[in-house]
Short mmCIF file of C-alpha atoms and ligand atoms in Angstrom, two decimals:
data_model
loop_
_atom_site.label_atom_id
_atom_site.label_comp_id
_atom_site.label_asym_id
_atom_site.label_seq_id
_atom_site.Cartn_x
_atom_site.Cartn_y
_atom_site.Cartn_z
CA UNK A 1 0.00 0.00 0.00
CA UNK A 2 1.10 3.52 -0.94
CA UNK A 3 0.26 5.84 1.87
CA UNK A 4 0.39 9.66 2.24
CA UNK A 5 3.69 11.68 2.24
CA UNK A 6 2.56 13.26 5.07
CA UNK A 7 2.03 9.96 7.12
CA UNK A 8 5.89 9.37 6.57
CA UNK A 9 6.70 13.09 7.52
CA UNK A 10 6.03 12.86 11.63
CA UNK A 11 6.30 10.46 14.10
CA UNK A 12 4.70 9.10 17.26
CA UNK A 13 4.88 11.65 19.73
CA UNK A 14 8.21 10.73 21.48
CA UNK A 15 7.14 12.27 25.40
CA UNK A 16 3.98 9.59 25.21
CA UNK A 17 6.27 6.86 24.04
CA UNK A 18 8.39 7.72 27.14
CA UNK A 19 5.69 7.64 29.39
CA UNK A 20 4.20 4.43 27.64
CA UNK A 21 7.43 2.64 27.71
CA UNK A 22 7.98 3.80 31.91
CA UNK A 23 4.28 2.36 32.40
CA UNK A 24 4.81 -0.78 30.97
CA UNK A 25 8.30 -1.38 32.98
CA UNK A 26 6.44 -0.18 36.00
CA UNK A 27 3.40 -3.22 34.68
CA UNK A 28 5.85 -5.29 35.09
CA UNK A 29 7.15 -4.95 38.59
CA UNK A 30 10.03 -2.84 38.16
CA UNK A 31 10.14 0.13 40.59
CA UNK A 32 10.65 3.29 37.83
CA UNK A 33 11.47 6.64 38.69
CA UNK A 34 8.95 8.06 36.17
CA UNK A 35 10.17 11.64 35.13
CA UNK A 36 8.42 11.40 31.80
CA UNK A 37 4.98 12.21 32.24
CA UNK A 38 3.10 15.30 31.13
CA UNK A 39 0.49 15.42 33.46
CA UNK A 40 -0.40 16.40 36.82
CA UNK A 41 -0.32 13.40 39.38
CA UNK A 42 -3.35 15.31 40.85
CA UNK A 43 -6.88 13.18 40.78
CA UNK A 44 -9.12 15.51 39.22
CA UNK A 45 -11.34 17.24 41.47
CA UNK A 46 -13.90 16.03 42.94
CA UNK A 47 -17.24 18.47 42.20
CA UNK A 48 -16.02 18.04 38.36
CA UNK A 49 -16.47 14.31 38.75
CA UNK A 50 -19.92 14.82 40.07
CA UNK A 51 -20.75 16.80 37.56
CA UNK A 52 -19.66 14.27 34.83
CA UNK A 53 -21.65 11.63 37.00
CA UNK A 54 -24.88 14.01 37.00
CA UNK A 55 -24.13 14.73 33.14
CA UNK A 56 -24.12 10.30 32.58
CA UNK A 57 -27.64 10.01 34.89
CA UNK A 58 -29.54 12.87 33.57
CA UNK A 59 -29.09 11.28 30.26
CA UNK A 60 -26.51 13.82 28.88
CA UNK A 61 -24.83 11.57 26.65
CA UNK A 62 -25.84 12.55 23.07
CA UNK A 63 -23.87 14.30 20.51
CA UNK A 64 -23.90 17.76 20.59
CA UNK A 65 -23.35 20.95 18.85
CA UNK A 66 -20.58 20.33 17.15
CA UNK A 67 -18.27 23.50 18.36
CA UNK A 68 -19.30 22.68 22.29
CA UNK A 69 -21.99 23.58 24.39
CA UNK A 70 -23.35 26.85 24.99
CA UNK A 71 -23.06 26.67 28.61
CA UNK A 72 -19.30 25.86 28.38
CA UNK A 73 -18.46 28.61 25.43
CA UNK A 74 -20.09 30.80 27.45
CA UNK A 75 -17.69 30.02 30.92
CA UNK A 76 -15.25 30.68 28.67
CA UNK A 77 -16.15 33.41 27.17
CA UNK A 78 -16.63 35.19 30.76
CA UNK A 79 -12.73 33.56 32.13
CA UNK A 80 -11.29 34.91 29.17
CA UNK A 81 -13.11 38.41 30.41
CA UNK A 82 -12.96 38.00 33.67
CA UNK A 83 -8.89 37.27 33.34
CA UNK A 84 -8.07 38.89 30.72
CA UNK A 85 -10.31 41.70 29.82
CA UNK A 86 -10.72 39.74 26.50
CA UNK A 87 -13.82 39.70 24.83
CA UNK A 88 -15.04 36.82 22.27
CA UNK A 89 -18.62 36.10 20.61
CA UNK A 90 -19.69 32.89 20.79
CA UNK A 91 -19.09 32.08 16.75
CA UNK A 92 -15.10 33.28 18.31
CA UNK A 93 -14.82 29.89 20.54
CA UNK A 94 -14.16 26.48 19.83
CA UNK A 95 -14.19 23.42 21.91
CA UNK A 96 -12.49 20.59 21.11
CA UNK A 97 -10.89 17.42 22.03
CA UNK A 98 -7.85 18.83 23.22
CA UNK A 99 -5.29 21.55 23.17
CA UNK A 100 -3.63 19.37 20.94
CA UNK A 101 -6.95 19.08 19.08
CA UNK A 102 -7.47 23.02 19.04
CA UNK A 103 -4.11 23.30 17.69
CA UNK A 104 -4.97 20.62 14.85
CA UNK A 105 -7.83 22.53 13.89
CA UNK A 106 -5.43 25.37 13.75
CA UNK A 107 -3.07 24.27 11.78
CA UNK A 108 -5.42 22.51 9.36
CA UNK A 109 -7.50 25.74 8.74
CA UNK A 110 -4.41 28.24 8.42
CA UNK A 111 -1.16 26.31 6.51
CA UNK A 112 -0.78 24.52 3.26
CA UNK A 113 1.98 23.70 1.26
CA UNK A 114 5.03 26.56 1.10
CA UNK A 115 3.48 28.53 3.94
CA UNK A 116 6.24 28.81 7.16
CA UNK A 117 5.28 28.71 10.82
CA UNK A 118 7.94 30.17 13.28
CA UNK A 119 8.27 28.10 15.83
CA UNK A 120 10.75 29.47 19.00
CA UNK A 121 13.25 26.33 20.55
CA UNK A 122 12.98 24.46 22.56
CA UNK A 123 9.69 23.94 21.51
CA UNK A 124 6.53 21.15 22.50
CA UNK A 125 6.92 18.39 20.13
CA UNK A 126 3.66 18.81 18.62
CA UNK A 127 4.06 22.02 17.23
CA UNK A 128 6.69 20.48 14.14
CA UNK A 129 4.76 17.79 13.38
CA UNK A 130 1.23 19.32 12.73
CA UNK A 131 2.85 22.02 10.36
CA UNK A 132 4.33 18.99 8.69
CA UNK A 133 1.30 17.06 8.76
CA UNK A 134 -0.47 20.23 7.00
CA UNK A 135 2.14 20.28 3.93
CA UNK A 136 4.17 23.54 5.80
CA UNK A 137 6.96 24.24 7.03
CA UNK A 138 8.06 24.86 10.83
CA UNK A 139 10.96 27.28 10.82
CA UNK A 140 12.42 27.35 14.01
CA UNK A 141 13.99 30.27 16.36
CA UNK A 142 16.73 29.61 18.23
CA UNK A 143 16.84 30.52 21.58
CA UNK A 144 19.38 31.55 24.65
CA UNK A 145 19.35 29.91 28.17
CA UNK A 146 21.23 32.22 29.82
CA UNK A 147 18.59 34.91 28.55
CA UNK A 148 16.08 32.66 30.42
CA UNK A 149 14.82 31.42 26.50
CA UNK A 150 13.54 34.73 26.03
CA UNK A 151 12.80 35.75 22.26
CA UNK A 152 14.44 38.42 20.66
CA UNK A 153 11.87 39.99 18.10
CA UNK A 154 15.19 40.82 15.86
CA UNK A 155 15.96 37.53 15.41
CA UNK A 156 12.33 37.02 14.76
CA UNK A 157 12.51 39.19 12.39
CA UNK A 158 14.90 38.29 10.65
CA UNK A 159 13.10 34.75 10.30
CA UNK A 160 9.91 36.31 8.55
CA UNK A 161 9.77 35.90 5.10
CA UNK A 162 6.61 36.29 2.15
CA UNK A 163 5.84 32.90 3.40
CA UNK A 164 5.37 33.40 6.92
CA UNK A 165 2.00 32.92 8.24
CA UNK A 166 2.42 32.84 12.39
CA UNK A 167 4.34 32.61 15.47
CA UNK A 168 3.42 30.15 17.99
CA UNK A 169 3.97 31.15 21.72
CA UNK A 170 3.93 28.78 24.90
CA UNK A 171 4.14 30.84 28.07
CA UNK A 172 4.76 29.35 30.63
CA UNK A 173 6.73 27.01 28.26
CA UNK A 174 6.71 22.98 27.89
CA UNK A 175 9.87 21.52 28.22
CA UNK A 176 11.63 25.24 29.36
CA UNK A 177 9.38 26.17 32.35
CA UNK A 178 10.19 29.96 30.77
CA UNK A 179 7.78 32.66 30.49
CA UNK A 180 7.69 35.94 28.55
CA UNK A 181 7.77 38.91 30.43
CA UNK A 182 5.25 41.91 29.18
CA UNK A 183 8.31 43.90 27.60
CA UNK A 184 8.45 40.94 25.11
CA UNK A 185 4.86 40.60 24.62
CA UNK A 186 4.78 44.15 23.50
CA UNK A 187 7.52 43.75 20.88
CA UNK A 188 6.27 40.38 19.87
CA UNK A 189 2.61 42.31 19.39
CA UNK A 190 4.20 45.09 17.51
CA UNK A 191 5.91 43.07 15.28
CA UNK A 192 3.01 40.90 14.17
CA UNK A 193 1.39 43.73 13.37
CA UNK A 194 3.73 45.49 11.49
CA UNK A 195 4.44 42.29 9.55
CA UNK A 196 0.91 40.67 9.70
CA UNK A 197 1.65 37.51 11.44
CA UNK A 198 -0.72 35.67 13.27
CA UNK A 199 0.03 34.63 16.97
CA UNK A 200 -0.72 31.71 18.31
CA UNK A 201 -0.74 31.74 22.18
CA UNK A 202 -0.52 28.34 23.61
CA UNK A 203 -1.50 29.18 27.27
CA UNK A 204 -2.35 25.71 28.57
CA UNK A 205 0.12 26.46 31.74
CA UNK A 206 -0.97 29.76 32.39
CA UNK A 207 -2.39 29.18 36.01
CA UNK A 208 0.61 27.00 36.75
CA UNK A 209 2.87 29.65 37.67
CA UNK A 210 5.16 30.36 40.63
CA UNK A 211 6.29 33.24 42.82
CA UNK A 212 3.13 35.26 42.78
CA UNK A 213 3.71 35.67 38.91
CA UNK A 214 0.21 36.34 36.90
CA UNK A 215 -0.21 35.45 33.99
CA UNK A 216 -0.69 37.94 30.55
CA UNK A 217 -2.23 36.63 27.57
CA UNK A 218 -0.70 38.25 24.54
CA UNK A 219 -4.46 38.91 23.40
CA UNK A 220 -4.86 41.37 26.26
CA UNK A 221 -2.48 43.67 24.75
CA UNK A 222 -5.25 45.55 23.18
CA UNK A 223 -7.94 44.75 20.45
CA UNK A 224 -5.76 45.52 17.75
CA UNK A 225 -3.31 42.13 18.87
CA UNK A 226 -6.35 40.08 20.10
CA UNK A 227 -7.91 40.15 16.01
CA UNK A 228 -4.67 38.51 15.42
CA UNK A 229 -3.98 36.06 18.14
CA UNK A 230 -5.47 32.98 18.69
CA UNK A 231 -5.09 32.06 22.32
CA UNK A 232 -4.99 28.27 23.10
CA UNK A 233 -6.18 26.52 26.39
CA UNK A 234 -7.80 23.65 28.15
CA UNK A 235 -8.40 21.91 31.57
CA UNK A 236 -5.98 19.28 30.70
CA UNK A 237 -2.74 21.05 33.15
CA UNK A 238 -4.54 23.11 35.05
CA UNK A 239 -7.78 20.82 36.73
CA UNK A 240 -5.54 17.62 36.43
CA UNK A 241 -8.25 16.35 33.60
CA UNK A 242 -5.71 15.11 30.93
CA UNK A 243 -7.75 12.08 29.94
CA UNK A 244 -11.07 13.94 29.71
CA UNK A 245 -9.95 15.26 26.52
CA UNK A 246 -11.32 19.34 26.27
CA UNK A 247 -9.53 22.16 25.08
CA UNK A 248 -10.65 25.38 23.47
CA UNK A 249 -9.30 28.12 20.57
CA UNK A 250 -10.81 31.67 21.03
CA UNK A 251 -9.89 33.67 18.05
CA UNK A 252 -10.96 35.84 15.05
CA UNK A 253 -14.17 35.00 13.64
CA UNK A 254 -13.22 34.08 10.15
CA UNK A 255 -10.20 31.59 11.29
CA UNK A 256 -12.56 29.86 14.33
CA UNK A 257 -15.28 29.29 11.67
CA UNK A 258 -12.90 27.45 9.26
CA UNK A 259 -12.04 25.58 12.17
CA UNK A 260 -15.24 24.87 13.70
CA UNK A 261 -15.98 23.77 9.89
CA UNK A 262 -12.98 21.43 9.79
CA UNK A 263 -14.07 20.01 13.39
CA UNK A 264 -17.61 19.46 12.47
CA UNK A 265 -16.35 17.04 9.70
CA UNK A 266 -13.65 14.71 11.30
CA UNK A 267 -14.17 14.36 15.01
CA UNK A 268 -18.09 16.07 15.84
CA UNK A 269 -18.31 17.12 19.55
CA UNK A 270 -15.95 16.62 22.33
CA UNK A 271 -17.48 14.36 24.66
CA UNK A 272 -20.98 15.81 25.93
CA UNK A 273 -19.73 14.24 29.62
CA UNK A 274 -16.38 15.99 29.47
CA UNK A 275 -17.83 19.25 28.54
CA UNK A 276 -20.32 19.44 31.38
CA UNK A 277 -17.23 18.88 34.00
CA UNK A 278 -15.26 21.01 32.03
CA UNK A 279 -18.15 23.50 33.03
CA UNK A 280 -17.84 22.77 36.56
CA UNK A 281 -13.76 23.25 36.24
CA UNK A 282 -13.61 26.60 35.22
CA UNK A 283 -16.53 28.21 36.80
CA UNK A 284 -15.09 26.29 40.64
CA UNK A 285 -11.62 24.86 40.03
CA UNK A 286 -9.26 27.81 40.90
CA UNK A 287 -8.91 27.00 44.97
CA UNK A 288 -7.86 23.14 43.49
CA UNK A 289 -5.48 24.86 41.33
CA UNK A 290 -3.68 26.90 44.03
CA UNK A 291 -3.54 23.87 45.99
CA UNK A 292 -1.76 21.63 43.15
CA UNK A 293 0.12 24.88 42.30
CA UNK A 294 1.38 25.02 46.02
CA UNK A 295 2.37 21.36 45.94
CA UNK A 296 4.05 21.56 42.67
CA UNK A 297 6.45 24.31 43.45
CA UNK A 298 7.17 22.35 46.74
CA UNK A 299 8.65 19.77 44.10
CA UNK A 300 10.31 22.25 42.04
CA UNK A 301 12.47 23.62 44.42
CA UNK A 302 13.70 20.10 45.79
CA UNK A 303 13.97 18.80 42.10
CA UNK A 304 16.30 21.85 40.88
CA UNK A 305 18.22 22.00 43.83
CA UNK A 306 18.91 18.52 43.68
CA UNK A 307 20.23 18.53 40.31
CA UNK A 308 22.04 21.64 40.40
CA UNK A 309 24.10 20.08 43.08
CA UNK A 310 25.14 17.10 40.81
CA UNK A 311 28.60 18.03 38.65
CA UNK A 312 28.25 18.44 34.90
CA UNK A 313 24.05 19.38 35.84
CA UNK A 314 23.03 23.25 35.51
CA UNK A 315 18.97 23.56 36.00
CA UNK A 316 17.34 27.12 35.92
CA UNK A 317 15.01 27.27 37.98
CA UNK A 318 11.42 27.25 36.28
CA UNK A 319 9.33 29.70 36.42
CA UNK A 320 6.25 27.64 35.19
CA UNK A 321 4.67 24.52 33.95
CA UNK A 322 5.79 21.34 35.91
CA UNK A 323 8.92 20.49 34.39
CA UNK A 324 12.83 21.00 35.15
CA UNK A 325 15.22 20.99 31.86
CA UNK A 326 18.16 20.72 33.08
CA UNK A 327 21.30 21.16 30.84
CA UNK A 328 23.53 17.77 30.88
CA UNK A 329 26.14 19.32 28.16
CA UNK A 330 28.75 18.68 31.00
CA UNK A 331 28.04 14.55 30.84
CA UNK A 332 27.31 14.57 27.26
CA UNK A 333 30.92 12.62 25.84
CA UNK A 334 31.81 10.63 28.60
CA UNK A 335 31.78 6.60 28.66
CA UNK A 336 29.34 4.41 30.17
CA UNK A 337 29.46 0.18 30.61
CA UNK A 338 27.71 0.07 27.34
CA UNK A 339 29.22 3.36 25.34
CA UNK A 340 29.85 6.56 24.96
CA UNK A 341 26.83 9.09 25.66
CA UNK A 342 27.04 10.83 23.17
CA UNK A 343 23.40 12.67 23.14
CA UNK A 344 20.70 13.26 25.77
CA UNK A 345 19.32 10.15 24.22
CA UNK A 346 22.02 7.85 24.87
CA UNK A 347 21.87 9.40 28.41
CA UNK A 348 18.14 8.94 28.67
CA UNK A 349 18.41 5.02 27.52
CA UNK A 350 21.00 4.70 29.99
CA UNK A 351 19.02 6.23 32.78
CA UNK A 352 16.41 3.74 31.68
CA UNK A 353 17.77 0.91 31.66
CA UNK A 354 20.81 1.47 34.31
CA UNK A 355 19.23 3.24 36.77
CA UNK A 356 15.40 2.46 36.23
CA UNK A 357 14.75 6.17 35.73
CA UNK A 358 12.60 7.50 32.85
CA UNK A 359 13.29 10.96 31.98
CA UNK A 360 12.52 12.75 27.98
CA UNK A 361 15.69 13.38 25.83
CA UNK A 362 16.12 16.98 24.97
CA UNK A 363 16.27 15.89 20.77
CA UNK A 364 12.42 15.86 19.94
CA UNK A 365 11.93 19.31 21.69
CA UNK A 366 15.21 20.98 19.62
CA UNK A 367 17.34 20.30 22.13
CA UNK A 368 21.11 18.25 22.04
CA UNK A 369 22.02 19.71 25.73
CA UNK A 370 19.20 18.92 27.82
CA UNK A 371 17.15 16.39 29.29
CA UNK A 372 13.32 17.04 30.42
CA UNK A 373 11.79 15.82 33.60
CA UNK A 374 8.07 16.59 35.14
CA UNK A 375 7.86 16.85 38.59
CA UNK A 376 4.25 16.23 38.87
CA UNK A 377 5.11 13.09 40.41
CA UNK A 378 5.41 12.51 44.26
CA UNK A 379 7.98 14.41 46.63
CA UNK A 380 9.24 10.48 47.53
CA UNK A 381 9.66 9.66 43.57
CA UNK A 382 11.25 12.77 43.36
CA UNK A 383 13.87 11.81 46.15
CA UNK A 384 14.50 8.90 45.38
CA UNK A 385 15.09 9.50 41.36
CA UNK A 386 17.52 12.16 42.62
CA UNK A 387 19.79 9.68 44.37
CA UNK A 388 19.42 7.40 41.04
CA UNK A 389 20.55 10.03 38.93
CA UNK A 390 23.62 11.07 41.21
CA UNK A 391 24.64 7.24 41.66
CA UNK A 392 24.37 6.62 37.44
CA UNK A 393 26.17 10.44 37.04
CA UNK A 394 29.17 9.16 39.27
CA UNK A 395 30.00 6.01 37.19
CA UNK A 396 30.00 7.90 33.88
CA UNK A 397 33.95 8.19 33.45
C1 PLP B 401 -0.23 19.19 27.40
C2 PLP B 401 0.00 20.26 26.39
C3 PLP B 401 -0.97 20.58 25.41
C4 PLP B 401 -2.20 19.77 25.14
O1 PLP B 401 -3.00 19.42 26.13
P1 PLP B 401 -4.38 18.71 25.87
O2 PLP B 401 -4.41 17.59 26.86
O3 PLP B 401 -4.44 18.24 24.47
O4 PLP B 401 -5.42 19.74 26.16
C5 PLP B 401 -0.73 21.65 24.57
N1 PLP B 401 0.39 22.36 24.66
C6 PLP B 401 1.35 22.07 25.54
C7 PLP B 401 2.56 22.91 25.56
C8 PLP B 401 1.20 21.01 26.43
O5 PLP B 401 2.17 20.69 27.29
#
């Protein structure tokens, strides 16, 4: 069988795999350190639950309209005012399966062949491989860690060509833990409207943010920016409600009705269930938030501290998301048993299978210095991964 160019252009996401491949060791009865997930280790809360129990006995199981409920367009309508002074129509939001689903949509209803997405590294995988999968091409910005990953709109600049159609944005950013202060908002804003870009603001970590930081949606900058920003979210990070599969785009009209349009014919409604908890999540979630929020940074200090004190380790210290990056550079050429590690991929294998610890190699998020681990795992995983990691670091010679 002859299949699709594009089918042969991505491949399986390689943080799932991670996690897929820790899970099944862990099936088996080996004790893993598991550093690869993406998720909060957080049950969801409970009043969502109920409401997805209410939404199963009052019969609420149908499809429905196919961009999402009124009742849950409309809670997000009023978070995204309430938040961010932003204000969308209904015909402006989209609900779907998924951030990663939203973004699909995106991608689908904006790029075809030739057109160029900029893309700033170390990005989430995703991001590549759905301009790939839509015939386009991810051009990618490079990046400083000593500037905290901060983008520098002349380098942008110098990126944007006839073909450019966006720039995608992740603040607080997956695998970094960066976010972009207002100052860099404001250039980013000024350049995509001087060069008519559209922006594409993955905020799916927004309320996962540490000391006292708020968050700033790039659409807030004024109405001018929000007609050409598409702001991405979900419940996924921030309600611990990764499985229940909803995520929104809120956007201008003519983009979100292509989208809606594209939705409509390939997956329908997100699940009716999900929605109606999804409801309950952003209307009463916020105090479960704070509390997984407070936990979390608990974590991050212990997690950074602990690696910064192994040699050849240097880990900034995150200023959101749940993830440290730490940069390995400093192990990266010396020998192990089996080999040299060479890449944070040989290191991440031998982590594995050494040391039972499952971390993410820096290479699928446009990284060859730096290895990614979540800490939304317990403070005792945490702990004891640590003293894995500085027992395999000591026998590299
Ligand atoms: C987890 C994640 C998403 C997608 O989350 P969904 O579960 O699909 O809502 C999107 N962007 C980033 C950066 C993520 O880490």
């Amino acid at each position: 069988m002859k299949l699709a160019a594009r089918a042969g252009r991505i491949t399986p996401s390689p943080t799932l795999a991670m996690a897929a491949t820790a899970k099944a060791m862990a099936a088996r009865g080996i004790d893993v350190a598991d550093f690869s997930s993406g998720e909060p280790d957080f049950d969801t809360p409970e009043p969502v639950k109920a409401a997805a129990e209410a939404a199963i006995r009052a019969g609420f199981t149908k499809y429905t309209p196919s961009s999402g409920i009124d009742e849950l367009r409309q809670a997000i309508i009023d978070k995204l005012h309430a938040e961010q002074g932003l204000r969308y129509e209904k015909s402006q939001v989209l609900v779907s399966c998924g951030a990663k689903h939203s973004l699909y949509n995106l991608a689908e209803a904006l790029l075809e062949a030739g057109d160029e997405l900029i893309i700033p590294v170390p990005y989430w995988v995703s991001y590549a491989d759905q301009t790939l999968l839509n015939d386009a091409t991810p051009i990618f910005l490079p990046t400083r860690e000593e500037n905290g990953y901060a983008i520098d709109s002349h380098e942008l600049e110098r990126l944007i060509t006839p073909r450019t159609k966006a720039i995608i944005l992740n603040s607080p950013c997956n695998p970094t833990g960066a976010t972009y202060d207002r100052t860099t908002l404001e250039r980013l804003a000024e350049l995509a409207l001087r060069r008519d870009l559209l922006l594409i603001s993955d905020e799916i970590y927004e309320k996962v943010l540490y000391d006292g930081a708020r968050h700033t949606s790039i659409a807030s900058l004024g109405p001018e920016v929000a007609a050409r920003t598409v702001v991405i979210n979900g419940v996924s990070k921030a309600y611990a409600m990764t499985g229940w599969r909803i995520g929104y785009a809120a956007g201008p009209k003519d983009l979100l009705i292509a989208m809606a349009n594209i939705q409509s014919q390939s997956t329908s409604n997100p699940c009716s269930i999900s929605q109606k908890a999804a409801v309950v999540a952003l209307r009463d979630g916020d105090a479960f938030t704070k509390t997984m929020v407070a936990e979390f940074d608990r974590r991050r200090r212990v997690i950074v501290e602990r690696l910064n004190a192994m040699p050849g380790v240097r880990c900034r210290m995150p200023s959101g998301a749940f993830y440290a990056f730490p940069n390995v550079s400093g192990l990266l050429g010396r020998q192990s048993s089996s080999g040299t590690i060479a890449t944070p991929t040989d290191l991440a294998t031998y982590l594995l299978q050494g040391f039972q610890v499952a971390v993410v190699p820096g290479e699928p998020f446009g990284s060859t210095q730096h290895i990614r681990l979540s800490y939304a795992t317990s403070m005792e995983t945490i702990v004891r991964g640590m003293d894995r990691l500085d027992a395999a670091f000591k026998q590299l010679t």
